[in-house]
GROMACS .gro file of C-alpha atoms in nm:
model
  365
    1UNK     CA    1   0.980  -1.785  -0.121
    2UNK     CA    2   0.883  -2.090   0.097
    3UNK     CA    3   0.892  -2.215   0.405
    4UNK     CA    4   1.168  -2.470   0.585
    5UNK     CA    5   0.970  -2.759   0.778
    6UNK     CA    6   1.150  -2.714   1.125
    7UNK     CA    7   1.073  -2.975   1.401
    8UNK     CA    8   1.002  -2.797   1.732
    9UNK     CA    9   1.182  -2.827   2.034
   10UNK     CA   10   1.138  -3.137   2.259
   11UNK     CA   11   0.898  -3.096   2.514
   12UNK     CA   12   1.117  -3.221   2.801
   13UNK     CA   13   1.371  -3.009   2.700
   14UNK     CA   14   1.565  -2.780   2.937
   15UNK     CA   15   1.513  -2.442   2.932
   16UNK     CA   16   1.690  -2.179   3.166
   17UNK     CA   17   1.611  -1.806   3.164
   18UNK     CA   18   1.803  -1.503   3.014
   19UNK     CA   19   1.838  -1.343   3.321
   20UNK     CA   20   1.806  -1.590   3.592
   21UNK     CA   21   1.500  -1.481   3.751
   22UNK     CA   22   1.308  -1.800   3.670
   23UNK     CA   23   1.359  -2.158   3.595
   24UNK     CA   24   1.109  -2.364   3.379
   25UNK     CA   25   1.049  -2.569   3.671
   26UNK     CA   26   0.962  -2.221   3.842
   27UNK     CA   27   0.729  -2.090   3.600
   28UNK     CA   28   0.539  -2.506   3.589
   29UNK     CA   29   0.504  -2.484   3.957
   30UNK     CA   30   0.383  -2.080   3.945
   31UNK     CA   31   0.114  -2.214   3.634
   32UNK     CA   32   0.034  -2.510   3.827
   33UNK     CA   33   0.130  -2.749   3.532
   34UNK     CA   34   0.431  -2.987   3.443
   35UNK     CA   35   0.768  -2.850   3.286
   36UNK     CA   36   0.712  -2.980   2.929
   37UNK     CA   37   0.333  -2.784   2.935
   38UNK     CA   38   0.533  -2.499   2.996
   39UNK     CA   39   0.752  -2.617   2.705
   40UNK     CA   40   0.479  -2.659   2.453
   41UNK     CA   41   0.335  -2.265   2.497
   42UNK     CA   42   0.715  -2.196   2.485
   43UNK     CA   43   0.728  -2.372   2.119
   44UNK     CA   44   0.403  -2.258   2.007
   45UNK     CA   45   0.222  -2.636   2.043
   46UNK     CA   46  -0.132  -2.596   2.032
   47UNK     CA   47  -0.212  -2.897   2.255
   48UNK     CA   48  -0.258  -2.689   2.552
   49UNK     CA   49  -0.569  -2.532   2.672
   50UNK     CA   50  -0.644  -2.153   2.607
   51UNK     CA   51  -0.645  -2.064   3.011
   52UNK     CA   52  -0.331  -2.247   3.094
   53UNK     CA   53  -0.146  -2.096   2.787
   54UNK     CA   54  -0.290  -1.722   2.912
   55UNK     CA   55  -0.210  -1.826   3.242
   56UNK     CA   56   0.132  -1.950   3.166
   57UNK     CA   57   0.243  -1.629   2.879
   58UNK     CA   58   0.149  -1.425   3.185
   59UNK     CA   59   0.387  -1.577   3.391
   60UNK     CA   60   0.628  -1.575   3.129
   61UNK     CA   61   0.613  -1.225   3.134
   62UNK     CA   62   0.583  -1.136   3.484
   63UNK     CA   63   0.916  -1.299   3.551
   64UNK     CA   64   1.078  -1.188   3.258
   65UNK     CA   65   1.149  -1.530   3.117
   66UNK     CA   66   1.382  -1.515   2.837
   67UNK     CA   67   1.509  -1.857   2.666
   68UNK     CA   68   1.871  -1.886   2.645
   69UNK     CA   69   2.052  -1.786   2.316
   70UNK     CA   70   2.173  -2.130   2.159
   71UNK     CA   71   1.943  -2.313   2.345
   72UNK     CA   72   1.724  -2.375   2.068
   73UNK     CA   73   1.880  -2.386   1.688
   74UNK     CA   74   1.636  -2.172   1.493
   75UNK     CA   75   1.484  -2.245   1.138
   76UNK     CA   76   1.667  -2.070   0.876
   77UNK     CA   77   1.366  -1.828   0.762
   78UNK     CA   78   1.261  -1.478   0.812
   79UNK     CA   79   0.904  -1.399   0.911
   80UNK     CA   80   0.810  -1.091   0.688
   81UNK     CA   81   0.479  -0.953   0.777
   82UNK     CA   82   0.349  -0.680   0.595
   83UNK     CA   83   0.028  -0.409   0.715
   84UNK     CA   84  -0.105  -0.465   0.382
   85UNK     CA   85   0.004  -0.684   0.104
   86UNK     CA   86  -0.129  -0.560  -0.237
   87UNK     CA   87   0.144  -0.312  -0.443
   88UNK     CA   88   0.446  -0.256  -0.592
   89UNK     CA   89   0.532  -0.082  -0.301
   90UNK     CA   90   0.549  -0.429  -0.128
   91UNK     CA   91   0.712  -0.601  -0.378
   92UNK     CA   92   1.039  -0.312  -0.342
   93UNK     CA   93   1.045  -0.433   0.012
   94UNK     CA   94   0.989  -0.851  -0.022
   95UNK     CA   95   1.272  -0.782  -0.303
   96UNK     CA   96   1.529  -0.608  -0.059
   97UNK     CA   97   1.477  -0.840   0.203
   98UNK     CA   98   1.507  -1.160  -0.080
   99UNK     CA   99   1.835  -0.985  -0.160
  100UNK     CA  100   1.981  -1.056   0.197
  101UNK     CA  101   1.791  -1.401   0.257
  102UNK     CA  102   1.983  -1.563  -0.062
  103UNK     CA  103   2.334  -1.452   0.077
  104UNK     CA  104   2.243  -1.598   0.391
  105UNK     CA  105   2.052  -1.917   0.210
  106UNK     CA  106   1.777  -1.845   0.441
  107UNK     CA  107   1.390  -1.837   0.286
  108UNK     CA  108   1.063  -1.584   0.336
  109UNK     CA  109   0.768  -1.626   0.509
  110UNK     CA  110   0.518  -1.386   0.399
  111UNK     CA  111   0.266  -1.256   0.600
  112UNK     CA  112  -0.006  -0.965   0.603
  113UNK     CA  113  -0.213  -0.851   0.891
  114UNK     CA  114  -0.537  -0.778   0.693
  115UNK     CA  115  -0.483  -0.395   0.758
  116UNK     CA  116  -0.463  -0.437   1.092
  117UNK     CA  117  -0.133  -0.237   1.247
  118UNK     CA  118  -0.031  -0.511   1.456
  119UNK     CA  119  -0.050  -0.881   1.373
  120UNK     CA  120  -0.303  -1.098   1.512
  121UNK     CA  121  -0.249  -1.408   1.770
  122UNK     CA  122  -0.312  -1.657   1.524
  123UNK     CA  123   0.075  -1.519   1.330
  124UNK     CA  124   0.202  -1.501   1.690
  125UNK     CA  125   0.149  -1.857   1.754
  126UNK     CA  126   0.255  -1.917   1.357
  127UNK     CA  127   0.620  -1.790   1.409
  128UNK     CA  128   0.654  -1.950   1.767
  129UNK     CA  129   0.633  -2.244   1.633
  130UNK     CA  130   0.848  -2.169   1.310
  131UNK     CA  131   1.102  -2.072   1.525
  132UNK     CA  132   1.247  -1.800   1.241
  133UNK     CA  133   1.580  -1.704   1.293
  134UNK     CA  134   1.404  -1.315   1.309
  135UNK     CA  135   1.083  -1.124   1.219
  136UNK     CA  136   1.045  -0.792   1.006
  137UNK     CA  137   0.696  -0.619   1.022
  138UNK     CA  138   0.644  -0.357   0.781
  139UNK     CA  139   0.409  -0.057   0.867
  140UNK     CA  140   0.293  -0.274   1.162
  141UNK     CA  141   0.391  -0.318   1.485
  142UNK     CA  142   0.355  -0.563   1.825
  143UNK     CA  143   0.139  -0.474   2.134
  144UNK     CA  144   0.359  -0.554   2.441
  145UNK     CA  145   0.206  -0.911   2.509
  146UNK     CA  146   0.324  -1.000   2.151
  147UNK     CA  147   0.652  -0.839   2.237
  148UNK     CA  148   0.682  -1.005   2.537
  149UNK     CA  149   0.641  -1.347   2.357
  150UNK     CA  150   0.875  -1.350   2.096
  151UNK     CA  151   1.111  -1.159   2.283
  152UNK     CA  152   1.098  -1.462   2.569
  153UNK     CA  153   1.179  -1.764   2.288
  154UNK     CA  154   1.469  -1.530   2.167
  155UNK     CA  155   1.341  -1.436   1.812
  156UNK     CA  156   1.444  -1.070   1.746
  157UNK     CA  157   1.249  -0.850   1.567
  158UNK     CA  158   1.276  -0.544   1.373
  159UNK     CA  159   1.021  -0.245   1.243
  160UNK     CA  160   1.035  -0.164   0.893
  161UNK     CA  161   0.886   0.208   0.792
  162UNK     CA  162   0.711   0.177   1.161
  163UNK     CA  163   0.342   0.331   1.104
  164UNK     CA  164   0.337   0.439   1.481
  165UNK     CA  165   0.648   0.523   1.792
  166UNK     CA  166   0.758   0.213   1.769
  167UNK     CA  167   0.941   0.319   2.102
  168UNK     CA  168   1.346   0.415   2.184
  169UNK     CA  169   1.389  -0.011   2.224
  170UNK     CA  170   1.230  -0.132   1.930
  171UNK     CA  171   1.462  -0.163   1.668
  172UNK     CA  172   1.319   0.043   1.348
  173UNK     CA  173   1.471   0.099   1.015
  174UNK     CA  174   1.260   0.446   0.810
  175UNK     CA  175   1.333   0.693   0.586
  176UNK     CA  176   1.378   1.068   0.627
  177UNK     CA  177   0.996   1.123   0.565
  178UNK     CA  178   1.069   1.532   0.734
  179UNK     CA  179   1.282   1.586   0.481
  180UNK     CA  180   1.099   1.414   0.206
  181UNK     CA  181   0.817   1.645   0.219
  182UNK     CA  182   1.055   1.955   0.242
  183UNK     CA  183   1.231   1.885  -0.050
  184UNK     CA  184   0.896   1.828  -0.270
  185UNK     CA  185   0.729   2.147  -0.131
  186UNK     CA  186   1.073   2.346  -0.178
  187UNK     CA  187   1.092   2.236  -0.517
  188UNK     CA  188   0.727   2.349  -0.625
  189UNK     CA  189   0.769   2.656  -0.466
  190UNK     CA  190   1.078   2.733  -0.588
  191UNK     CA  191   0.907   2.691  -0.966
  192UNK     CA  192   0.667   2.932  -0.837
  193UNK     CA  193   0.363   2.757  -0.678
  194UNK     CA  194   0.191   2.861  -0.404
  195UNK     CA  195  -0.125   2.707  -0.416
  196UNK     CA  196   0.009   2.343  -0.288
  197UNK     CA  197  -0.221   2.074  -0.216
  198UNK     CA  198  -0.161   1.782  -0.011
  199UNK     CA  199  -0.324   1.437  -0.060
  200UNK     CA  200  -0.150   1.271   0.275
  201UNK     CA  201  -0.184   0.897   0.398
  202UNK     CA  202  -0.371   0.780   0.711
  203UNK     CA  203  -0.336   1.065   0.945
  204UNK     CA  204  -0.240   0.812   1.248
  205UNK     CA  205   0.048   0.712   1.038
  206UNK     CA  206   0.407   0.824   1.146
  207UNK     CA  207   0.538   0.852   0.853
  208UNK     CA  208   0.266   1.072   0.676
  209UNK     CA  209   0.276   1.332   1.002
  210UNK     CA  210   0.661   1.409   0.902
  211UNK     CA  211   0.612   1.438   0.559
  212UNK     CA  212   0.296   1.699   0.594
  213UNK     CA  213   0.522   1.872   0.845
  214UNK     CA  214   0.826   1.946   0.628
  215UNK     CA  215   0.558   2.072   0.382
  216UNK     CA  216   0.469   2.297   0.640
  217UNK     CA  217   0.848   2.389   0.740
  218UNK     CA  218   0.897   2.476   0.356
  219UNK     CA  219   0.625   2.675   0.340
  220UNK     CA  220   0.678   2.895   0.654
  221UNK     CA  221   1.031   2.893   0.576
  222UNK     CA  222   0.914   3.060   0.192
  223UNK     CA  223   0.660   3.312   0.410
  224UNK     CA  224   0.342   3.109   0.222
  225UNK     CA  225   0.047   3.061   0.455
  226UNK     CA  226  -0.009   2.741   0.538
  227UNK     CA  227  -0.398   2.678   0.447
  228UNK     CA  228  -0.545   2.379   0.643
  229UNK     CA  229  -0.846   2.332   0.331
  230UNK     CA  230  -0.558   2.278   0.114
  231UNK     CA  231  -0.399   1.937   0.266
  232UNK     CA  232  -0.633   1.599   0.243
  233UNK     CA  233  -0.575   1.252   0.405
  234UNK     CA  234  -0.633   0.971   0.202
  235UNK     CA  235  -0.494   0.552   0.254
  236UNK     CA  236  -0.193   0.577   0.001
  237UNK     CA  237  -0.416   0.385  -0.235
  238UNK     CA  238  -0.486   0.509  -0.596
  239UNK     CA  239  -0.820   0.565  -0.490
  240UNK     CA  240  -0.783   0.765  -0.263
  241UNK     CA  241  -0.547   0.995  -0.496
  242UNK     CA  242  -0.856   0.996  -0.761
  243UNK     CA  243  -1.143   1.065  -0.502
  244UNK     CA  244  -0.958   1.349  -0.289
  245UNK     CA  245  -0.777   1.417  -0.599
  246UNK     CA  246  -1.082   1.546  -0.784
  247UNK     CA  247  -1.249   1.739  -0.457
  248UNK     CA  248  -0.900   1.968  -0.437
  249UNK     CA  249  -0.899   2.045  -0.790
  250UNK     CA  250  -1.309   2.077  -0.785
  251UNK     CA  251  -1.263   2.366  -0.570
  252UNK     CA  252  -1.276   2.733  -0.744
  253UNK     CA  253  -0.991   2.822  -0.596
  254UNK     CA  254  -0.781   2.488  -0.698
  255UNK     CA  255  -0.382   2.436  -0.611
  256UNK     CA  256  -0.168   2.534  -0.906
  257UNK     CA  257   0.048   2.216  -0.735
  258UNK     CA  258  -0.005   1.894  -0.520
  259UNK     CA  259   0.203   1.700  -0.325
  260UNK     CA  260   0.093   1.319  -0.260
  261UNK     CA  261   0.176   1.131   0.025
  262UNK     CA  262   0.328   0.807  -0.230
  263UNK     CA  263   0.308   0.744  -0.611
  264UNK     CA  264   0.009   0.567  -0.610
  265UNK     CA  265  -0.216   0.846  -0.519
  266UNK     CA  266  -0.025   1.071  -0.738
  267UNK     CA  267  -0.153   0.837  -1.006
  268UNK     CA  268  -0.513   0.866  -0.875
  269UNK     CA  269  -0.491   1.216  -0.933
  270UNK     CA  270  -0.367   1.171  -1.278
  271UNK     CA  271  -0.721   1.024  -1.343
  272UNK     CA  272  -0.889   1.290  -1.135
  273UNK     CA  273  -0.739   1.600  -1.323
  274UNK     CA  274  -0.795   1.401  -1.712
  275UNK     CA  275  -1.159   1.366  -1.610
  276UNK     CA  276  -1.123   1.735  -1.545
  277UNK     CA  277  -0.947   1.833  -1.865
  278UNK     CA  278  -0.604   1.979  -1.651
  279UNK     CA  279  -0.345   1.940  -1.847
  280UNK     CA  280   0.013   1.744  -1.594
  281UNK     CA  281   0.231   1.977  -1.554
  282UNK     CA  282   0.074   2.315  -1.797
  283UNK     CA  283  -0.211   2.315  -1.557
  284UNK     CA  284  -0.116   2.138  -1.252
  285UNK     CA  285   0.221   2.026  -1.103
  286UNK     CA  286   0.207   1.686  -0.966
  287UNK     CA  287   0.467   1.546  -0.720
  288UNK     CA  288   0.461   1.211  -0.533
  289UNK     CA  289   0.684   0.998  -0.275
  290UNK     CA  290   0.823   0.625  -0.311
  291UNK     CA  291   1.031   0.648  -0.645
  292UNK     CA  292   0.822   0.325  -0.744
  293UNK     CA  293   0.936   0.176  -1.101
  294UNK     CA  294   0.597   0.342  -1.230
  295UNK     CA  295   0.723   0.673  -1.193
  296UNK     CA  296   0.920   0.651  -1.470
  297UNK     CA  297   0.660   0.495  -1.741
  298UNK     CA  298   0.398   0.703  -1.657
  299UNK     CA  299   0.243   0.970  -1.870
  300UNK     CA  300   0.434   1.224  -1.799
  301UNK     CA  301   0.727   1.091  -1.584
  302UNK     CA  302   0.621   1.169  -1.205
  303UNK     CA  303   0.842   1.421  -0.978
  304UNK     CA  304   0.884   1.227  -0.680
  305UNK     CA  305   1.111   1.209  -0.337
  306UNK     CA  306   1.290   0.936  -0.386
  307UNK     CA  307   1.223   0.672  -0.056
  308UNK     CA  308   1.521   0.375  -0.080
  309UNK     CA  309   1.285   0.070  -0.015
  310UNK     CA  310   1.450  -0.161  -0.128
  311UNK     CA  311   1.787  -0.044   0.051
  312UNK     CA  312   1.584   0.029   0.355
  313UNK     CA  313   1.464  -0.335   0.366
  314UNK     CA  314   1.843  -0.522   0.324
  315UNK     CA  315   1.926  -0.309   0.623
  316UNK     CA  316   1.603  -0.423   0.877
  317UNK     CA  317   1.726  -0.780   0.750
  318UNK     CA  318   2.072  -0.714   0.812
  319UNK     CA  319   2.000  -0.590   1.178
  320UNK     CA  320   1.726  -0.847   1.212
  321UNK     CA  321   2.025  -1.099   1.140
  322UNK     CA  322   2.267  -0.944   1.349
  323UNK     CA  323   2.035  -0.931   1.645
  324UNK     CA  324   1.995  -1.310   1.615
  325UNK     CA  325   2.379  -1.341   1.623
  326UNK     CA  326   2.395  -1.138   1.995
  327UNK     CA  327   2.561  -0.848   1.765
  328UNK     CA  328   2.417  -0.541   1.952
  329UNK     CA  329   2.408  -0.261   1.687
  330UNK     CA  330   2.557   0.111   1.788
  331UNK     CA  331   2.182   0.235   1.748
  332UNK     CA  332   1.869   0.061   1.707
  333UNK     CA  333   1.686   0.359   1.530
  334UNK     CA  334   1.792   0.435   1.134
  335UNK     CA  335   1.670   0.632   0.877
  336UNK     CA  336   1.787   0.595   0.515
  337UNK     CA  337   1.828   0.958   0.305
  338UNK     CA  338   1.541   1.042   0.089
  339UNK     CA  339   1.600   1.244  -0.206
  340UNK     CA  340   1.348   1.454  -0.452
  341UNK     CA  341   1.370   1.308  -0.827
  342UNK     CA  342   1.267   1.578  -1.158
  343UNK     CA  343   1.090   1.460  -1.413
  344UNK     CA  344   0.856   1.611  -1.633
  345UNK     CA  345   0.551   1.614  -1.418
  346UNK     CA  346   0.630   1.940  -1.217
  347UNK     CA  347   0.697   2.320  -1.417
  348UNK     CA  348   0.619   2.646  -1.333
  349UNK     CA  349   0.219   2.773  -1.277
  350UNK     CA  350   0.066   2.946  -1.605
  351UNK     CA  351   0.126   3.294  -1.546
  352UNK     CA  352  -0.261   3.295  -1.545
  353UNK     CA  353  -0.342   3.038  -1.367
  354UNK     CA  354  -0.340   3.152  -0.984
  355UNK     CA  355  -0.726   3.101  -0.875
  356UNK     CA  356  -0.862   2.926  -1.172
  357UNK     CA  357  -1.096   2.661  -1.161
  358UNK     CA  358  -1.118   2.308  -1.299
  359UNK     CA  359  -1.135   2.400  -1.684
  360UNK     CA  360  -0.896   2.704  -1.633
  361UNK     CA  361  -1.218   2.953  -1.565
  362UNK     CA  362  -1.159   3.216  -1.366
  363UNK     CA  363  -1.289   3.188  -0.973
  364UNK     CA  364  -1.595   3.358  -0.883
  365UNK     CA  365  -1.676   3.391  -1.257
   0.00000   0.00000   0.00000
């Protein structure tokens, strides 16, 4: 993956609005400064002072500048910006999105926004002066100013897996997290759990509130109280699966079964119940959500709701593409079918092991 060196537009070049409500000239005269200043915050230049860019993007905004599609050729990349960077989580996503740049011999940008849930100016200016022919941020989003910029130079942009409402025009590709977390709670209840833990991601997190609340549908649906001690948030880092991990099945009245919010934490808890001596799945039933190429080659195979990443990422650059092409798509909101996957990390509780604790002792005792 690299990037195309792309020279910028000139700065006396013409520009005319997408809607006719302002002229370059318009917006110079509004700022105070010449045409081709305007020009250079247009292309990202960073010759201009901080005020009169601020001054200028405000403008921009306020008038509902939008740069004419054709006007400028863009480069042939794709600005992929992740939340975070740092699993093979990411690397199902950079793949699917790969798949679709190659057909189109366009290249990746990679970016990551340090944990932050929208990028920071600095990437902003970065990709207005790259000019990509379209952006794809995963887990992250753009506050409205951001918005407001790239939608102004014409570079479309889509959410991938959005971590928030990305909002009804914002286009967003996701998975069917609701059902997700039905199907994994049906499943260990219909082996007879119903004990079930939860180790959930960042409770802000769209996608973690869905999946927590079709483990709640399943279990109302089953007539199981739902018990609010039993579900945890963690950061969908193994960590987080081993730290929370071990305080659920530290408790004397442990879950028989627990559901993690992805695969990594379901390996944290791995660790957590071997430090405990619990046997996966004769003394707890594990099941996680991703379908990451670990599931399979861990020790024992992991139970998880399948989430099409890679699928889910050649359709935000498909859309991405055809936004850049004027296609306007029939909706701008998809989500791709999840679907739970058996293996041998979920069977059915020890017929003595409702209520036990850690090392399989009896509570209270």
């Amino acid at each position: 993956m690299s990037a195309t060196s792309v020279q910028p537009p000139r700065d006396d070049q013409p520009e005319t609005p997408g809607d006719g409500t302002a002229t370059l000239a318009e917006i110079a005269r509004a700022a105070g400064v010449s045409a081709p200043t305007v020009s250079k915050v247009l292309n990202g230049r960073g010759d201009v002072a901080p005020a009169t860019r601020s001054r200028v993007e405000e403008l921009l905004r306020r008038h509902g500048y939008q740069r004419r599609r054709g006007s400028v050729q863009p480069a042939p990349l794709i600005d992929l910006v992740f939340h975070e960077l740092e699993s093979s989580w990411a690397m199902e996503v950079i793949r699917g999105v790969e798949n679709v740049a190659r057909q189109e011999s366009l290249n990746v940008v990679l970016s990551e926004s340090a944990g932050r849930l929208s990028p920071g100016q600095t990437w902003v200016d970065g990709v207005l002066a790259r000019r990509p022919t379209g952006v794809i941020l995963v887990l992250s989003g753009l506050d409205p100013a951001q918005r407001a910029q790239l939608t102004s130079r014409d570079i479309p942009f889509v959410v991938l897996d959005p971590a928030g409402d990305p909002g009804e025009d914002v286009p967003a590709i996701g998975a069917t997290n609701w059902q997700g977390g039905l199907a994994a709670t049906r499943h260990l209840l219909e082996l007879g759990h119903r004990r079930i833990g939860v180790i959930g991601g960042p409770s802000g997190m769209m996608c973690n509130r869905a999946r927590i609340d079709g483990y709640r549908a399943a279990l109302e649906t089953a007539g199981v109280d739902y018990d609010p001690d039993l579900v945890r948030s963690g950061d969908f880092h193994h960590e987080a699966g081993y730290t929370v991990g071990l305080e659920l099945l530290r408790r004397p009245d442990r879950p028989t079964a627990v559901f993690t919010g992805n695969d990594l934490q379901a390996l944290g808890l791995y660790e957590a119940a071997r430090e405990l001596g619990l046997r996966i799945p004769q003394d707890l039933s594990v099941v996680g959500f991703d379908d990451l190429p670990l599931a399979r080659w861990i020790s024992p195979p992991l139970t998880t709701v399948r989430q099409p990443l890679t699928e889910m990422a050649e359709a935000a650059a498909r859309l991405v593409l055809d936004l850049s092409r004027g296609k306007q798509p029939s909706t701008l909101r998809v989500d791709l079918a999840t679907r739970l996957v058996e293996r041998a990390s979920s069977a059915p509780p020890r017929a003595d092991g409702e209520g036990r604790g850690p090392a399989g002792e009896q509570a209270g005792e």
